[in-house]
PDB file of C-alpha atoms and ligand atoms in Angstrom:
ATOM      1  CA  UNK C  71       0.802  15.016 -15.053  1.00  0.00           C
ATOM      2  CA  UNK C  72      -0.897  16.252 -11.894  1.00  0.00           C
ATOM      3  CA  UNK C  73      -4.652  16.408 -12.150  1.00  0.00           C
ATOM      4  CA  UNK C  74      -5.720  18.471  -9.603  1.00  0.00           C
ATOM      5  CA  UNK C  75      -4.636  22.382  -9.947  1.00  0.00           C
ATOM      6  CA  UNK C  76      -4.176  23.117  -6.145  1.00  0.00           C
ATOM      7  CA  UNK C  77      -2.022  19.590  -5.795  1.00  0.00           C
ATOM      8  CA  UNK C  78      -0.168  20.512  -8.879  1.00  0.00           C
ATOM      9  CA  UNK C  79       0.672  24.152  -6.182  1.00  0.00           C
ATOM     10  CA  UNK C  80       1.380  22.114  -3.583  1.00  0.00           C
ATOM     11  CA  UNK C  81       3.800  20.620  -5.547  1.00  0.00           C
ATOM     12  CA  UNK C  82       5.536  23.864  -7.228  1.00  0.00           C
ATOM     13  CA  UNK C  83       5.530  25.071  -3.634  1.00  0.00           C
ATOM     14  CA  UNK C  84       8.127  22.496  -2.337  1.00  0.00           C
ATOM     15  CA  UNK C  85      10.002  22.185  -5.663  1.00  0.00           C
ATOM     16  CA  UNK C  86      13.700  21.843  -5.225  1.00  0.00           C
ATOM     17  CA  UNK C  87      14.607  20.138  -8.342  1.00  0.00           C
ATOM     18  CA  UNK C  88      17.186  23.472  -9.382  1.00  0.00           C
ATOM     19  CA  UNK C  89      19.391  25.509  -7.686  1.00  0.00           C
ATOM     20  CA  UNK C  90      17.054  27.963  -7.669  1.00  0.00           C
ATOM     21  CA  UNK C  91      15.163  27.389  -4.694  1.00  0.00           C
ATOM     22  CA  UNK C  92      18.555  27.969  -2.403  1.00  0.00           C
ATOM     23  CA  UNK C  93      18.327  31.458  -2.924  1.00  0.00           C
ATOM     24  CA  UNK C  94      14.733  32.093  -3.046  1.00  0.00           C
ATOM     25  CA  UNK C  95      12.178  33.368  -1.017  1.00  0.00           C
ATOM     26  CA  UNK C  96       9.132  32.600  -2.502  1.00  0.00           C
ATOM     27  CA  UNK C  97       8.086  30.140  -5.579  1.00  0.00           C
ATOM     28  CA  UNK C  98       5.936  32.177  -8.029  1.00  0.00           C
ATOM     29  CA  UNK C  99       3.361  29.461  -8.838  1.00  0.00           C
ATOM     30  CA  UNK C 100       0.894  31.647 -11.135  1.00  0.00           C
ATOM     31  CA  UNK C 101      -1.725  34.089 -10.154  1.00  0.00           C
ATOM     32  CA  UNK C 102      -5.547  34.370 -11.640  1.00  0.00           C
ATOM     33  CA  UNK C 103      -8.720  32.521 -12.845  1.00  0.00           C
ATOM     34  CA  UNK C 104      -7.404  28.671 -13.887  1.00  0.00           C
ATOM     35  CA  UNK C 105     -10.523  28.534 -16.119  1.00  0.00           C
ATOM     36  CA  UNK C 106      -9.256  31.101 -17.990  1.00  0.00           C
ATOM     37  CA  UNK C 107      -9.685  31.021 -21.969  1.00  0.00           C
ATOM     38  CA  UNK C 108      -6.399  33.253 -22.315  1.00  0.00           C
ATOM     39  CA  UNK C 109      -3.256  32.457 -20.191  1.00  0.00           C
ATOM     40  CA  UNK C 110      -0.220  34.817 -19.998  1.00  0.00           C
ATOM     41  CA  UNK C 111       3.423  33.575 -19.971  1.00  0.00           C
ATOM     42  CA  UNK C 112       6.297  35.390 -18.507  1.00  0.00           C
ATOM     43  CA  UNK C 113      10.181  34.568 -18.535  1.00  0.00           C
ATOM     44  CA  UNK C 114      10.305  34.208 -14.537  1.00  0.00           C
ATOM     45  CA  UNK C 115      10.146  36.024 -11.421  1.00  0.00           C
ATOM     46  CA  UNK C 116      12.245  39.308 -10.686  1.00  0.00           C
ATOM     47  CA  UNK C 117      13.101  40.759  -6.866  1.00  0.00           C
ATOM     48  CA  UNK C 118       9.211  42.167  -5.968  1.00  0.00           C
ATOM     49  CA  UNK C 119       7.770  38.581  -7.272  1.00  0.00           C
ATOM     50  CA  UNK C 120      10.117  36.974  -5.180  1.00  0.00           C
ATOM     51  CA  UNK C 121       9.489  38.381  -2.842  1.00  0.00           C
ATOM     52  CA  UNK C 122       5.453  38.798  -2.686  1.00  0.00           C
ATOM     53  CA  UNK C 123       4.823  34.913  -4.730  1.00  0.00           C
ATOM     54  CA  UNK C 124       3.307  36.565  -7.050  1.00  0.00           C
ATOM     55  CA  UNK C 125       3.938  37.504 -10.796  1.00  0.00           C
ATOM     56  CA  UNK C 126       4.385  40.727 -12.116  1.00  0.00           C
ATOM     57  CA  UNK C 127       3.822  42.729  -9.552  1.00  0.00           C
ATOM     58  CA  UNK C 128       6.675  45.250  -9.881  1.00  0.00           C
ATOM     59  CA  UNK C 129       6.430  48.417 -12.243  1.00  0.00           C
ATOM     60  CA  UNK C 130       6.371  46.187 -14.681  1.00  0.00           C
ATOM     61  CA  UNK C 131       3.436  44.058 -13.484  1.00  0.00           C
ATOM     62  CA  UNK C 132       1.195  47.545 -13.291  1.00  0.00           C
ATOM     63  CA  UNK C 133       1.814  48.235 -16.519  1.00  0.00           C
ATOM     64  CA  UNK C 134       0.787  45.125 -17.434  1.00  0.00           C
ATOM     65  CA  UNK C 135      -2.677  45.749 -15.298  1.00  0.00           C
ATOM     66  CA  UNK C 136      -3.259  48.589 -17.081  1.00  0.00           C
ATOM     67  CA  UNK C 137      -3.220  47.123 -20.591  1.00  0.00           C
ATOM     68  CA  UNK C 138      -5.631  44.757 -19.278  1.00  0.00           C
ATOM     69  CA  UNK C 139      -7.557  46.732 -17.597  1.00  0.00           C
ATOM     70  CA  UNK C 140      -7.690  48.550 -21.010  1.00  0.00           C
ATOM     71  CA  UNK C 141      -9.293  45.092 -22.682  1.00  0.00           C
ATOM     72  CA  UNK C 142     -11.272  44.186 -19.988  1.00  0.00           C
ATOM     73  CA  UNK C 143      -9.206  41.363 -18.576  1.00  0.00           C
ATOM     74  CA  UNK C 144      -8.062  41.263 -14.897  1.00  0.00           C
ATOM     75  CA  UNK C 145      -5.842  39.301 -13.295  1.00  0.00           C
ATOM     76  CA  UNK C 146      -8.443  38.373 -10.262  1.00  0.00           C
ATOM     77  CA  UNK C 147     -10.931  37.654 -12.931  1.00  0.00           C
ATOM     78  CA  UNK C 148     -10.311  36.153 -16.549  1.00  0.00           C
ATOM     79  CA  UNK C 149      -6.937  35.590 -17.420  1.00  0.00           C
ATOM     80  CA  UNK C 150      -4.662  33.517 -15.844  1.00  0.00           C
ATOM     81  CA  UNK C 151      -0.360  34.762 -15.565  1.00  0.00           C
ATOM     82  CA  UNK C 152       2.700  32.183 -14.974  1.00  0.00           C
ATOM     83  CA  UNK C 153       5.824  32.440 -15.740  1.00  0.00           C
ATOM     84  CA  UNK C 154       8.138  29.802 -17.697  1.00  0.00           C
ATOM     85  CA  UNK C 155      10.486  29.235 -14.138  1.00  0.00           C
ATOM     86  CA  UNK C 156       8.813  29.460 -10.769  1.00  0.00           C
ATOM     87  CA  UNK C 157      11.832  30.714  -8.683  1.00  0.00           C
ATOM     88  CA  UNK C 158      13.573  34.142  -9.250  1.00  0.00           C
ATOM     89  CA  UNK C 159      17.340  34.018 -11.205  1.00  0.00           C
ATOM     90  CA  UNK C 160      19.783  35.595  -9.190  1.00  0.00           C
ATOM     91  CA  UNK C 161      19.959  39.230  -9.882  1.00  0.00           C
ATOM     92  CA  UNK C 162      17.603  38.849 -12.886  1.00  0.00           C
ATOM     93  CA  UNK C 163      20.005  37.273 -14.992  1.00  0.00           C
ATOM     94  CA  UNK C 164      17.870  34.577 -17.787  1.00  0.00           C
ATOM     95  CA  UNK C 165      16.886  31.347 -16.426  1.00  0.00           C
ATOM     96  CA  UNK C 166      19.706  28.902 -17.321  1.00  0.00           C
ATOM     97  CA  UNK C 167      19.127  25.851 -19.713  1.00  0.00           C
ATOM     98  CA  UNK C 168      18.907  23.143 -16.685  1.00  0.00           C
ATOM     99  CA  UNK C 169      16.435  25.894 -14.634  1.00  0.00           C
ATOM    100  CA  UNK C 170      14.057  25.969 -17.704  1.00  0.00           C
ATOM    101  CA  UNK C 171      14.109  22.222 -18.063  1.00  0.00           C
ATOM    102  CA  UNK C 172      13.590  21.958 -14.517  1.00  0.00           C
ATOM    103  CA  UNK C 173      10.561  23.799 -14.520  1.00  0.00           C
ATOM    104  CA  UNK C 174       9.096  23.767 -17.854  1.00  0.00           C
ATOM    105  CA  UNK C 175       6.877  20.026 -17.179  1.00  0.00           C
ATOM    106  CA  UNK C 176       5.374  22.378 -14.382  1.00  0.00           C
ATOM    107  CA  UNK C 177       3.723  25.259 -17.019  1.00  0.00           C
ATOM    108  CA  UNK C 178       3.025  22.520 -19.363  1.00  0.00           C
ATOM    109  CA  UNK C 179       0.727  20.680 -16.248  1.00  0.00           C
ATOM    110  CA  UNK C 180      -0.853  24.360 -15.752  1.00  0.00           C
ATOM    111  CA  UNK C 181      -1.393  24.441 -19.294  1.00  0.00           C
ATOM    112  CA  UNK C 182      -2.688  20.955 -19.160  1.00  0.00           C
ATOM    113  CA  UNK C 183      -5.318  21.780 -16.205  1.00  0.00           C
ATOM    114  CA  UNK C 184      -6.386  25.399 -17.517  1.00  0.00           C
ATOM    115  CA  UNK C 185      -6.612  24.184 -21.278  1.00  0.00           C
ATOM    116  CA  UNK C 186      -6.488  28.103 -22.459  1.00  0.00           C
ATOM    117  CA  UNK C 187      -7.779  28.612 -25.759  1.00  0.00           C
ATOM    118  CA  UNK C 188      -5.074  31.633 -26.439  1.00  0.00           C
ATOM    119  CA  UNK C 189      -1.615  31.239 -24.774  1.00  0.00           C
ATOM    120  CA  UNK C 190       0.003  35.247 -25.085  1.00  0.00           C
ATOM    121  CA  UNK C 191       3.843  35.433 -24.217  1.00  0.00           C
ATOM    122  CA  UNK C 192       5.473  37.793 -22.672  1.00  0.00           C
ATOM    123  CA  UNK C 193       9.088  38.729 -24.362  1.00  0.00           C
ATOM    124  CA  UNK C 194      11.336  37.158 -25.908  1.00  0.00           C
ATOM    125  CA  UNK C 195      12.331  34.240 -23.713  1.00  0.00           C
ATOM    126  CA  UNK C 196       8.807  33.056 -23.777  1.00  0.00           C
ATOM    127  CA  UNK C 197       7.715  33.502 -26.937  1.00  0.00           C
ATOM    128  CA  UNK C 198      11.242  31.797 -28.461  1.00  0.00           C
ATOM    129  CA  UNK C 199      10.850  28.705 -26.593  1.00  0.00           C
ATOM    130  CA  UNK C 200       6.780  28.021 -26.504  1.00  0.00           C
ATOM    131  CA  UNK C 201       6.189  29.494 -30.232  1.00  0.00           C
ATOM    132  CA  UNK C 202       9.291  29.335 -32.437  1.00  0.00           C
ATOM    133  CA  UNK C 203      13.052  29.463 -31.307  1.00  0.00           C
ATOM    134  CA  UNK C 204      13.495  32.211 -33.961  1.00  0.00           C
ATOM    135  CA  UNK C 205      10.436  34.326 -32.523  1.00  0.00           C
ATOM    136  CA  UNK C 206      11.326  38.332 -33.328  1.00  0.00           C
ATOM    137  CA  UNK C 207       9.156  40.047 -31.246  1.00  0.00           C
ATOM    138  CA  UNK C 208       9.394  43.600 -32.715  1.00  0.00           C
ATOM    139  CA  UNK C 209       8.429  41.685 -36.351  1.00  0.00           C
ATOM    140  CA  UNK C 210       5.871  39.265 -35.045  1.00  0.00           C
ATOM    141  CA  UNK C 211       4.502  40.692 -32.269  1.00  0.00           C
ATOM    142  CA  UNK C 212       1.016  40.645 -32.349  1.00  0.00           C
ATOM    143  CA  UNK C 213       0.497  37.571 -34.852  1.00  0.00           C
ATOM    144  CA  UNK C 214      -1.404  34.454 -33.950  1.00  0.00           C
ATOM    145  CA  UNK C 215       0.088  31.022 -34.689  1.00  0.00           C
ATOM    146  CA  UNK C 216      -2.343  27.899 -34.309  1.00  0.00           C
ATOM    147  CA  UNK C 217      -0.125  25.463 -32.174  1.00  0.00           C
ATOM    148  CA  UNK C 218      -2.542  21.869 -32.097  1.00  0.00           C
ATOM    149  CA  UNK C 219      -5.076  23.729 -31.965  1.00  0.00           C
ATOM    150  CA  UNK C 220      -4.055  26.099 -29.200  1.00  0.00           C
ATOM    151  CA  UNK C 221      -3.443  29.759 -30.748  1.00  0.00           C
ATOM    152  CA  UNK C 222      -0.332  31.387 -29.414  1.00  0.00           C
ATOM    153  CA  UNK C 223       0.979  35.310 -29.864  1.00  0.00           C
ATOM    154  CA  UNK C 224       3.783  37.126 -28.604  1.00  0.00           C
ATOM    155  CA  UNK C 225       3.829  40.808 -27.532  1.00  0.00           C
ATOM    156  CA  UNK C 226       6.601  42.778 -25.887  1.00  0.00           C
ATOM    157  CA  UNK C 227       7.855  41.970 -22.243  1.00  0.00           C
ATOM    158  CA  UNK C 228       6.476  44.953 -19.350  1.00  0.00           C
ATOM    159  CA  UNK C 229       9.834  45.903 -18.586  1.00  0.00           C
ATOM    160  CA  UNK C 230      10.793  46.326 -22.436  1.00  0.00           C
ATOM    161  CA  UNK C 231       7.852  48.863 -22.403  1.00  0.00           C
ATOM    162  CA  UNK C 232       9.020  50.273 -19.721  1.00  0.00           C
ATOM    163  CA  UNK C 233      12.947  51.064 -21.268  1.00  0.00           C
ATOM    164  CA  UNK C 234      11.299  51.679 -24.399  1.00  0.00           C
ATOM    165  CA  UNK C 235       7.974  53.409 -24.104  1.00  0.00           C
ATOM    166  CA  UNK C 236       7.752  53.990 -27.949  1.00  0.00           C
ATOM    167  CA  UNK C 237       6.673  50.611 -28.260  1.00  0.00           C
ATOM    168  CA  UNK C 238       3.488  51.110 -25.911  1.00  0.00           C
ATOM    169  CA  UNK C 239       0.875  51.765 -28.963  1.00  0.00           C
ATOM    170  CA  UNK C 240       2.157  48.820 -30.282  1.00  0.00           C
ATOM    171  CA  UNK C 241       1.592  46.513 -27.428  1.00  0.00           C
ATOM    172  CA  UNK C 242      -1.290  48.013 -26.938  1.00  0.00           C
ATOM    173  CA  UNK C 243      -2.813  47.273 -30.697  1.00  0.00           C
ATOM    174  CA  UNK C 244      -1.726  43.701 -29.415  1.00  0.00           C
ATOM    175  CA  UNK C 245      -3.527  43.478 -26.472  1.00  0.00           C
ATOM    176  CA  UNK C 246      -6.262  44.862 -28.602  1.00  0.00           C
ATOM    177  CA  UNK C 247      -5.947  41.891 -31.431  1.00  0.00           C
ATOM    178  CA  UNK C 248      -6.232  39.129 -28.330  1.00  0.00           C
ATOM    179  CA  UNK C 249      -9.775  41.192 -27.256  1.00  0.00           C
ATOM    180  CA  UNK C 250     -10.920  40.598 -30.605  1.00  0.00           C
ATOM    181  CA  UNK C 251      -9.605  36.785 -31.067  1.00  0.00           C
ATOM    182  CA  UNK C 252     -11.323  36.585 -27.132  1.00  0.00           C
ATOM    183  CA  UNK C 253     -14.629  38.075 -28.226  1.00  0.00           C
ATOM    184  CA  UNK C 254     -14.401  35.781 -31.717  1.00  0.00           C
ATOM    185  CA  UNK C 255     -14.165  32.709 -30.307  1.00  0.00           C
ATOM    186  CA  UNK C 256     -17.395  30.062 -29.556  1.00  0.00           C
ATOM    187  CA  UNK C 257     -18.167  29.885 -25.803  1.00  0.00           C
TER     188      UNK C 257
HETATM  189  N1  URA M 922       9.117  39.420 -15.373  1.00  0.00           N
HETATM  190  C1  URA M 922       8.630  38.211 -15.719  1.00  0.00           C
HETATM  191  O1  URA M 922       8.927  37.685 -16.783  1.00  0.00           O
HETATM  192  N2  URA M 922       7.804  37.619 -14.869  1.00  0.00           N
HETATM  193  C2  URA M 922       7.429  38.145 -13.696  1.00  0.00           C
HETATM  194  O2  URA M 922       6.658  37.533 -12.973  1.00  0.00           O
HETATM  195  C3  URA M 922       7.952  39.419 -13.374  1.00  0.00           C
HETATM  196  C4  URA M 922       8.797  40.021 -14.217  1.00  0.00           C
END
């Protein structure tokens, strides 16, 4: 493990342990406040992260900045948003099994370093391979599950909401549940 967060960048920054970094242009490293108490987890960056290093900053990142906005979080401020590879997939297709091992000992370091008391996952991808392989979203969205100590919940990926805008008020009750769980938890 790395045990300084802008060495631990450095690092990401110059990764070439996949295939990945031959076709992209940027490595999304994570964006926001590392002494966050809640840290968001997405699947990995699409064409606009890739392009800007940042993530979510497509239509699907807005959305996402509204539904904080709408809990009082903020990206510049009090939550801190990663994704589970740091390099954009080819045409958006899933990370691959040897990309995901690749990366994954980086997001475990930033978990490491910003020690987040709530860990909320974006989508499917994340949520089946940091909470339970078998995660459903549309049946558990929303729930908390105590991981050593470290409570974890999984809520519907931007882009879903975006295909499927039925689902909003949902998301949105979950986004609600995490400002509760925020505000219930000792300083
Ligand atoms: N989708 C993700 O999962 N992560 C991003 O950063 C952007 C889109």
């Amino acid at each position: 493990m790395i045990e300084d967060f802008e060495a631990l960048r450095q690092t990401v920054l110059s990764c070439k342990n996949c295939k990945l970094c031959e076709t992209r242009h940027n490595v999304v490293f994570g964006v926001g406040n590392p002494q966050s108490k809640v840290m968001f987890i997405g699947e990995g960056p699409g064409e606009n992260e890739d392009l800007q290093g940042e993530p979510f900053v497509g239509r699907g990142g807005q959305l996402l900045d509204k539904m904080l906005t709408h809990v009082d979080l903020s990206r510049n401020e009090n939550v801190y948003i990663a994704n589970m590879v740091k390099c954009r997939p080819p045409k958006n297709r899933d990370p691959e099994k040897d990309e995901l091992e690749a990366c994954i000992g980086y997001l475990r370091n930033q978990v490491h370093l910003i020690r987040p008391k709530i860990i909320v996952c974006l989508g499917r991808i994340a949520a089946c391979a940091i909470i339970d392989p078998g995660f459903k979203v549309t049946k558990q969205h929303g729930e908390f599950y105590d991981r050593n100590g470290t409570l974890m919940m999984g809520t519907f990926h931007p882009a879903a909401l975006l295909r499927n805008p039925g689902s909003k008020p949902a998301a949105l009750e979950d986004f609600l549940k995490l400002r509760e769980k925020l505000d219930s938890l000792p300083d």
